[in-house]
Amino acid sequence: MASPSASWLLAPIRAPRALPPLPGAMEDALTRAGTCGMKAATATRGPASAPNAGESPDRKRKSSASAPGATTNPFTLAKRASSTPSNVTKPANAPLPAGDYAVEPSSHPGSVVRYEPRAFPCAPDDYAEIWAFSDRVARTRNPLNANTFIKRKQATFGARYKFGAQVSARVEEPPEAWPRLVSACVDDALGRVRDAKRDAFAAGVAAHVNWYPDASAGMGRHADAEEDLIPDAPIFSYSFASGGDASPPRLFDLYRGRGAKKPFATVPLSHGDVLTMDGTTQRTHEHGVRASASKEGMRHSRVNITVRAFKPGSDAMR
Ligand SMILES: O=C(O)CCC(=O)C(=O)O
């Protein structure tokens, strides 16, 4: 594990327990059925860092969504989604106790995550506000097929972010004009960084936001290890869902190394959950958000905000 004195966290991760790996039966099921993450990893043959790889692209340009939590979502392609296997999601839906986890203690003791379920409040109005903001965000072309778009929208507040093979839209407005939830997450994240590192984190802080119209929109495996990011600075991830506590969790898969085909562990992310990826996690592991066609999942949108620190003076900050 990274020595706590080297940690950027105000409350460093000191004695993490092992993150439960997916049971063998689960991995077998994934291999047989091919989850979206798995399927995409093998079917698209995209670069490991292409974060769209885990989702089926949205081929049709449709009007953008305006109502959070709407049961009919204009981004949804029901036909495509129905081909997504949903039977493999159940075992990984088991709740994970709050706490600090070593992703893989024996081989990568410095790769650690902190999981804080239901730790960040989000009022329905705040969800509505950030969801409505997505109307102003341009869609991202699928880097593997320029004739298509990825289903989720993404934008970065405070930086120009080349995110794997994609370039995220940059929000040009000043922080005063950002949705309340974005500013609240940035403030919260800064409060989690220890005093000696806070100025360095704040100098390059940005919030990358992903809007998932429903559970059929996922994110392929990737690592947040871009040149422009401060290496080994923590990444704070905040998850929100249109149905609040009633929304089903989305499965956040962790992959061992760069080329792994199967997820190795899973963290179920629900409304208000905070996941901190710390230490060497981005160097040793990839992560992605599994797509699913579960009936319930198709009725709920999701917003994820990651707060991260870019190198001041890097392309992202210009
Ligand atoms: O939506 C999530 O939970 C993950 C987001 C993510 O991996 C990213 O923005 O890099």
Short mmCIF file of C-alpha atoms and ligand atoms in Angstrom, two decimals:
data_model
loop_
_atom_site.label_atom_id
_atom_site.label_comp_id
_atom_site.label_asym_id
_atom_site.label_seq_id
_atom_site.Cartn_x
_atom_site.Cartn_y
_atom_site.Cartn_z
CA MET A 1 0.00 0.00 0.00
CA ALA A 2 1.12 3.57 -0.65
CA SER A 3 2.55 4.95 2.54
CA PRO A 4 -0.14 7.02 4.24
CA SER A 5 2.27 9.97 4.40
CA ALA A 6 2.43 9.97 0.58
CA SER A 7 -1.32 9.89 0.33
CA TRP A 8 -3.28 12.87 -0.94
CA LEU A 9 -6.19 11.97 1.30
CA LEU A 10 -7.03 13.79 4.50
CA ALA A 11 -7.97 10.40 5.93
CA PRO A 12 -5.42 8.11 4.26
CA ILE A 13 -6.25 4.51 3.53
CA ARG A 14 -4.26 2.57 6.13
CA ALA A 15 -5.59 -0.93 6.56
CA PRO A 16 -7.68 -1.85 3.56
CA ARG A 17 -9.35 -5.22 3.34
CA ALA A 18 -9.34 -7.19 0.14
CA LEU A 19 -12.02 -6.26 -2.32
CA PRO A 20 -14.02 -9.44 -2.85
CA PRO A 21 -13.16 -10.81 -6.29
CA LEU A 22 -16.03 -11.95 -8.44
CA PRO A 23 -16.79 -15.58 -7.77
CA GLY A 24 -15.60 -18.09 -10.36
CA ALA A 25 -19.19 -18.88 -11.25
CA MET A 26 -19.69 -15.26 -12.10
CA GLU A 27 -16.65 -15.19 -14.34
CA ASP A 28 -17.86 -18.33 -16.05
CA ALA A 29 -21.20 -16.72 -16.62
CA LEU A 30 -19.55 -13.64 -18.04
CA THR A 31 -17.49 -15.71 -20.42
CA ARG A 32 -20.49 -17.66 -21.62
CA ALA A 33 -22.99 -14.86 -21.88
CA GLY A 34 -20.62 -12.01 -22.67
CA THR A 35 -21.62 -8.98 -20.65
CA CYS A 36 -21.58 -5.67 -22.39
CA GLY A 37 -18.17 -4.91 -20.98
CA MET A 38 -16.83 -8.28 -22.00
CA LYS A 39 -18.60 -8.34 -25.29
CA ALA A 40 -17.35 -4.95 -26.21
CA ALA A 41 -13.84 -5.77 -25.14
CA THR A 42 -13.71 -8.65 -27.54
CA ALA A 43 -16.12 -7.53 -30.22
CA THR A 44 -15.04 -3.99 -30.84
CA ARG A 45 -11.33 -4.66 -30.50
CA GLY A 46 -11.04 -1.05 -29.53
CA PRO A 47 -8.11 0.32 -27.65
CA ALA A 48 -8.30 -0.52 -23.99
CA SER A 49 -8.52 3.16 -23.32
CA ALA A 50 -11.59 3.73 -25.49
CA PRO A 51 -14.19 4.32 -22.83
CA ASN A 52 -17.08 3.87 -25.23
CA ALA A 53 -16.17 0.26 -25.79
CA GLY A 54 -18.63 -1.07 -23.25
CA GLU A 55 -21.73 0.30 -24.82
CA SER A 56 -23.63 -0.06 -27.99
CA PRO A 57 -23.49 3.18 -29.93
CA ASP A 58 -26.57 5.21 -30.56
CA ARG A 59 -26.79 5.41 -34.33
CA LYS A 60 -29.73 7.75 -34.56
CA ARG A 61 -29.53 11.38 -33.69
CA LYS A 62 -32.45 12.05 -31.39
CA SER A 63 -33.60 15.08 -29.53
CA SER A 64 -31.94 15.38 -26.17
CA ALA A 65 -33.56 14.46 -22.90
CA SER A 66 -35.04 17.06 -20.66
CA ALA A 67 -36.87 15.24 -17.92
CA PRO A 68 -34.79 13.47 -15.33
CA GLY A 69 -36.10 10.08 -14.45
CA ALA A 70 -38.38 9.98 -17.43
CA THR A 71 -39.48 6.46 -18.12
CA THR A 72 -39.32 7.05 -21.85
CA ASN A 73 -35.93 8.37 -22.54
CA PRO A 74 -35.08 9.79 -25.94
CA PHE A 75 -31.62 8.29 -25.80
CA THR A 76 -32.93 4.79 -25.35
CA LEU A 77 -32.67 2.29 -28.13
CA ALA A 78 -34.88 -0.42 -26.74
CA LYS A 79 -34.13 -2.93 -29.47
CA ARG A 80 -30.42 -2.81 -28.98
CA ALA A 81 -30.76 -2.88 -25.26
CA SER A 82 -32.91 -5.96 -25.31
CA SER A 83 -30.02 -7.93 -26.75
CA THR A 84 -27.95 -7.19 -23.68
CA PRO A 85 -27.79 -10.13 -21.31
CA SER A 86 -29.10 -9.21 -17.92
CA ASN A 87 -28.89 -12.55 -16.18
CA VAL A 88 -25.30 -12.03 -15.11
CA THR A 89 -25.83 -8.92 -13.05
CA LYS A 90 -27.44 -10.52 -10.03
CA PRO A 91 -24.49 -11.96 -8.11
CA ALA A 92 -22.57 -8.69 -8.29
CA ASN A 93 -25.53 -6.73 -6.98
CA ALA A 94 -24.79 -7.96 -3.48
CA PRO A 95 -24.22 -4.97 -1.21
CA LEU A 96 -20.63 -4.12 -0.42
CA PRO A 97 -19.99 -2.84 3.09
CA ALA A 98 -18.63 0.67 3.38
CA GLY A 99 -14.89 0.75 3.82
CA ASP A 100 -11.39 0.83 2.40
CA TYR A 101 -10.42 -1.92 0.00
CA ALA A 102 -7.23 -3.09 -1.62
CA VAL A 103 -8.15 -4.01 -5.15
CA GLU A 104 -5.59 -6.80 -5.28
CA PRO A 105 -3.51 -6.79 -2.12
CA SER A 106 -0.96 -9.45 -2.94
CA SER A 107 0.16 -8.15 -6.31
CA HIS A 108 -0.72 -4.45 -6.17
CA PRO A 109 -0.95 -3.37 -2.54
CA GLY A 110 -0.91 0.32 -3.51
CA SER A 111 -4.09 0.08 -5.55
CA VAL A 112 -6.84 1.00 -3.14
CA VAL A 113 -10.38 2.30 -3.20
CA ARG A 114 -12.68 3.76 -0.58
CA TYR A 115 -16.36 2.97 -0.87
CA GLU A 116 -18.85 5.19 0.96
CA PRO A 117 -22.42 4.21 0.17
CA ARG A 118 -25.12 6.89 0.39
CA ALA A 119 -22.54 9.40 1.61
CA PHE A 120 -23.42 12.38 -0.55
CA PRO A 121 -26.92 13.87 -0.44
CA CYS A 122 -28.61 14.91 -3.64
CA ALA A 123 -32.04 16.50 -3.64
CA PRO A 124 -34.39 15.79 -6.57
CA ASP A 125 -34.09 19.41 -7.69
CA ASP A 126 -30.34 19.13 -7.89
CA TYR A 127 -30.63 15.97 -9.96
CA ALA A 128 -33.15 17.70 -12.22
CA GLU A 129 -30.85 20.65 -12.66
CA ILE A 130 -27.80 18.64 -13.65
CA TRP A 131 -29.85 16.38 -15.91
CA ALA A 132 -31.30 19.39 -17.70
CA PHE A 133 -27.78 20.70 -18.25
CA SER A 134 -27.10 17.75 -20.55
CA ASP A 135 -29.36 19.38 -23.15
CA ARG A 136 -26.56 21.87 -23.66
CA VAL A 137 -23.87 19.24 -24.09
CA ALA A 138 -22.88 18.05 -27.55
CA ARG A 139 -22.93 14.34 -28.13
CA THR A 140 -19.62 12.49 -28.41
CA ARG A 141 -18.85 10.72 -31.64
CA ASN A 142 -17.89 7.12 -31.26
CA PRO A 143 -14.13 7.11 -31.91
CA LEU A 144 -14.41 3.60 -33.31
CA ASN A 145 -17.09 4.59 -35.80
CA ALA A 146 -17.47 8.26 -36.62
CA ASN A 147 -20.97 7.70 -38.02
CA THR A 148 -22.29 6.90 -34.60
CA PHE A 149 -22.49 8.57 -31.23
CA ILE A 150 -22.01 7.08 -27.82
CA LYS A 151 -25.17 6.89 -25.76
CA ARG A 152 -24.03 8.79 -22.75
CA LYS A 153 -23.18 12.44 -22.86
CA GLN A 154 -20.06 13.75 -21.20
CA ALA A 155 -18.55 17.11 -20.42
CA THR A 156 -15.74 18.41 -18.30
CA PHE A 157 -16.20 21.43 -16.06
CA GLY A 158 -12.96 23.31 -15.65
CA ALA A 159 -10.81 21.49 -18.20
CA ARG A 160 -10.46 20.48 -21.81
CA TYR A 161 -10.20 16.76 -21.39
CA LYS A 162 -9.02 14.22 -23.88
CA PHE A 163 -10.49 11.17 -22.28
CA GLY A 164 -8.92 8.04 -23.73
CA ALA A 165 -9.88 8.06 -27.39
CA GLN A 166 -12.62 10.63 -26.83
CA VAL A 167 -12.56 14.34 -26.41
CA SER A 168 -15.06 15.45 -23.82
CA ALA A 169 -17.03 18.62 -24.39
CA ARG A 170 -15.63 21.46 -22.32
CA VAL A 171 -18.02 23.59 -20.28
CA GLU A 172 -16.90 27.13 -20.89
CA GLU A 173 -19.12 28.75 -18.27
CA PRO A 174 -17.49 29.96 -15.04
CA PRO A 175 -18.03 27.91 -11.86
CA GLU A 176 -20.83 30.27 -10.75
CA ALA A 177 -22.88 28.98 -13.68
CA TRP A 178 -22.24 25.27 -13.04
CA PRO A 179 -25.02 23.02 -11.76
CA ARG A 180 -25.08 23.06 -7.96
CA LEU A 181 -24.22 19.36 -7.78
CA VAL A 182 -21.00 19.82 -9.73
CA SER A 183 -19.80 22.61 -7.45
CA ALA A 184 -20.85 20.66 -4.37
CA CYS A 185 -18.87 17.60 -5.49
CA VAL A 186 -15.79 19.69 -6.25
CA ASP A 187 -16.00 21.31 -2.79
CA ASP A 188 -16.52 17.94 -1.15
CA ALA A 189 -13.56 16.43 -2.98
CA LEU A 190 -11.28 19.29 -2.01
CA GLY A 191 -12.32 18.73 1.58
CA ARG A 192 -11.15 15.13 1.32
CA VAL A 193 -7.63 16.14 0.28
CA ARG A 194 -5.11 16.76 3.01
CA ASP A 195 -4.04 20.32 3.70
CA ALA A 196 -0.52 19.98 2.30
CA LYS A 197 -1.82 18.78 -1.05
CA ARG A 198 -5.02 20.80 -1.32
CA ASP A 199 -3.57 23.75 -3.23
CA ALA A 200 -1.98 21.44 -5.78
CA PHE A 201 -5.24 19.57 -6.23
CA ALA A 202 -7.27 22.78 -6.41
CA ALA A 203 -4.93 24.30 -9.02
CA GLY A 204 -5.91 21.65 -11.55
CA VAL A 205 -9.27 20.53 -10.28
CA ALA A 206 -11.99 19.66 -12.78
CA ALA A 207 -15.20 17.69 -12.76
CA HIS A 208 -15.87 15.21 -15.52
CA VAL A 209 -19.57 14.46 -15.80
CA ASN A 210 -21.23 11.51 -17.52
CA TRP A 211 -24.97 11.46 -18.18
CA TYR A 212 -26.29 7.91 -18.67
CA PRO A 213 -29.82 7.96 -20.12
CA ASP A 214 -30.54 4.47 -18.84
CA ALA A 215 -28.81 1.23 -17.95
CA SER A 216 -28.15 0.36 -21.58
CA ALA A 217 -25.52 3.10 -21.59
CA GLY A 218 -22.30 1.88 -20.06
CA MET A 219 -18.67 2.80 -20.18
CA GLY A 220 -16.01 0.48 -21.53
CA ARG A 221 -13.00 -0.41 -19.49
CA HIS A 222 -10.28 2.19 -19.27
CA ALA A 223 -7.91 3.75 -16.80
CA ASP A 224 -7.85 7.42 -15.89
CA ALA A 225 -4.17 7.62 -16.58
CA GLU A 226 -4.01 10.38 -19.16
CA GLU A 227 -0.82 12.41 -19.41
CA ASP A 228 -2.63 15.56 -18.32
CA LEU A 229 -3.71 14.15 -14.96
CA ILE A 230 -1.52 14.38 -11.88
CA PRO A 231 -0.27 10.81 -11.50
CA ASP A 232 -1.58 8.91 -8.48
CA ALA A 233 -3.73 11.81 -7.26
CA PRO A 234 -7.05 10.41 -6.04
CA ILE A 235 -10.11 10.45 -8.27
CA PHE A 236 -13.38 11.00 -6.44
CA SER A 237 -16.45 9.53 -8.08
CA TYR A 238 -19.98 10.57 -7.11
CA SER A 239 -22.99 8.65 -8.41
CA PHE A 240 -26.57 9.85 -8.65
CA ALA A 241 -29.68 8.28 -10.07
CA SER A 242 -33.02 9.62 -11.22
CA GLY A 243 -35.00 7.46 -8.83
CA GLY A 244 -32.82 8.26 -5.84
CA ASP A 245 -32.59 5.34 -3.43
CA ALA A 246 -35.15 3.44 -5.49
CA SER A 247 -32.87 3.27 -8.55
CA PRO A 248 -31.00 0.01 -9.01
CA PRO A 249 -27.21 0.20 -8.63
CA ARG A 250 -24.97 0.36 -11.68
CA LEU A 251 -22.11 -2.10 -11.67
CA PHE A 252 -18.65 -0.58 -11.65
CA ASP A 253 -16.29 -3.30 -12.85
CA LEU A 254 -12.59 -3.39 -12.09
CA TYR A 255 -10.28 -5.14 -14.55
CA ARG A 256 -6.88 -6.49 -13.71
CA GLY A 257 -4.18 -4.87 -15.83
CA ARG A 258 -4.61 -3.35 -19.24
CA GLY A 259 -5.62 -6.33 -21.32
CA ALA A 260 -7.92 -8.24 -19.00
CA LYS A 261 -11.02 -9.51 -20.70
CA LYS A 262 -13.07 -10.26 -17.61
CA PRO A 263 -13.88 -7.96 -14.73
CA PHE A 264 -12.18 -9.11 -11.61
CA ALA A 265 -14.20 -7.28 -8.96
CA THR A 266 -17.32 -5.15 -8.96
CA VAL A 267 -18.55 -2.25 -6.87
CA PRO A 268 -22.31 -1.60 -7.09
CA LEU A 269 -22.82 2.16 -7.31
CA SER A 270 -26.10 3.67 -6.13
CA HIS A 271 -27.52 7.12 -5.59
CA GLY A 272 -25.26 9.17 -3.34
CA ASP A 273 -22.37 6.71 -3.32
CA VAL A 274 -18.84 8.07 -3.22
CA LEU A 275 -16.01 5.93 -4.55
CA THR A 276 -12.46 7.17 -4.18
CA MET A 277 -9.85 5.56 -6.38
CA ASP A 278 -6.49 6.13 -4.78
CA GLY A 279 -2.82 5.18 -4.96
CA THR A 280 -1.72 3.23 -8.01
CA THR A 281 -5.20 2.04 -9.03
CA GLN A 282 -5.09 3.81 -12.39
CA ARG A 283 -1.72 2.27 -13.18
CA THR A 284 -2.60 -1.30 -12.33
CA HIS A 285 -6.30 -1.59 -13.11
CA GLU A 286 -8.97 -0.48 -15.49
CA HIS A 287 -12.57 0.19 -14.70
CA GLY A 288 -15.83 0.47 -16.57
CA VAL A 289 -19.57 0.71 -16.04
CA ARG A 290 -21.47 -2.38 -17.09
CA ALA A 291 -24.44 -1.90 -19.38
CA SER A 292 -27.58 -3.86 -18.67
CA ALA A 293 -31.00 -4.25 -20.21
CA SER A 294 -32.77 -4.95 -16.95
CA LYS A 295 -36.31 -3.62 -17.06
CA GLU A 296 -35.80 -1.58 -13.94
CA GLY A 297 -32.45 -0.22 -15.13
CA MET A 298 -34.03 1.01 -18.34
CA ARG A 299 -36.35 3.26 -16.33
CA HIS A 300 -33.62 5.18 -14.54
CA SER A 301 -31.07 7.69 -15.71
CA ARG A 302 -27.79 8.21 -13.91
CA VAL A 303 -25.23 10.96 -13.51
CA ASN A 304 -21.67 10.36 -12.45
CA ILE A 305 -19.31 13.15 -11.48
CA THR A 306 -15.62 12.43 -11.12
CA VAL A 307 -13.48 15.10 -9.54
CA ARG A 308 -9.87 14.87 -10.59
CA ALA A 309 -6.72 16.95 -10.68
CA PHE A 310 -4.99 17.92 -13.90
CA LYS A 311 -1.43 19.15 -14.17
CA PRO A 312 -1.57 22.94 -14.20
CA GLY A 313 -0.18 24.13 -17.53
CA SER A 314 -1.17 20.89 -19.28
CA ASP A 315 -3.26 20.98 -22.46
CA ALA A 316 -6.35 20.17 -20.42
CA MET A 317 -6.09 23.37 -18.43
CA ARG A 318 -5.48 25.75 -21.33
O1 LIG B 1 -19.77 6.49 -14.32
C1 LIG B 1 -18.94 5.98 -13.58
O2 LIG B 1 -19.21 5.46 -12.50
C2 LIG B 1 -17.49 5.90 -14.04
C3 LIG B 1 -17.00 7.13 -14.71
C4 LIG B 1 -15.60 6.96 -15.18
O3 LIG B 1 -15.05 5.90 -15.15
C5 LIG B 1 -14.88 8.09 -15.70
O4 LIG B 1 -15.45 9.20 -15.83
O5 LIG B 1 -13.69 7.91 -16.00
#
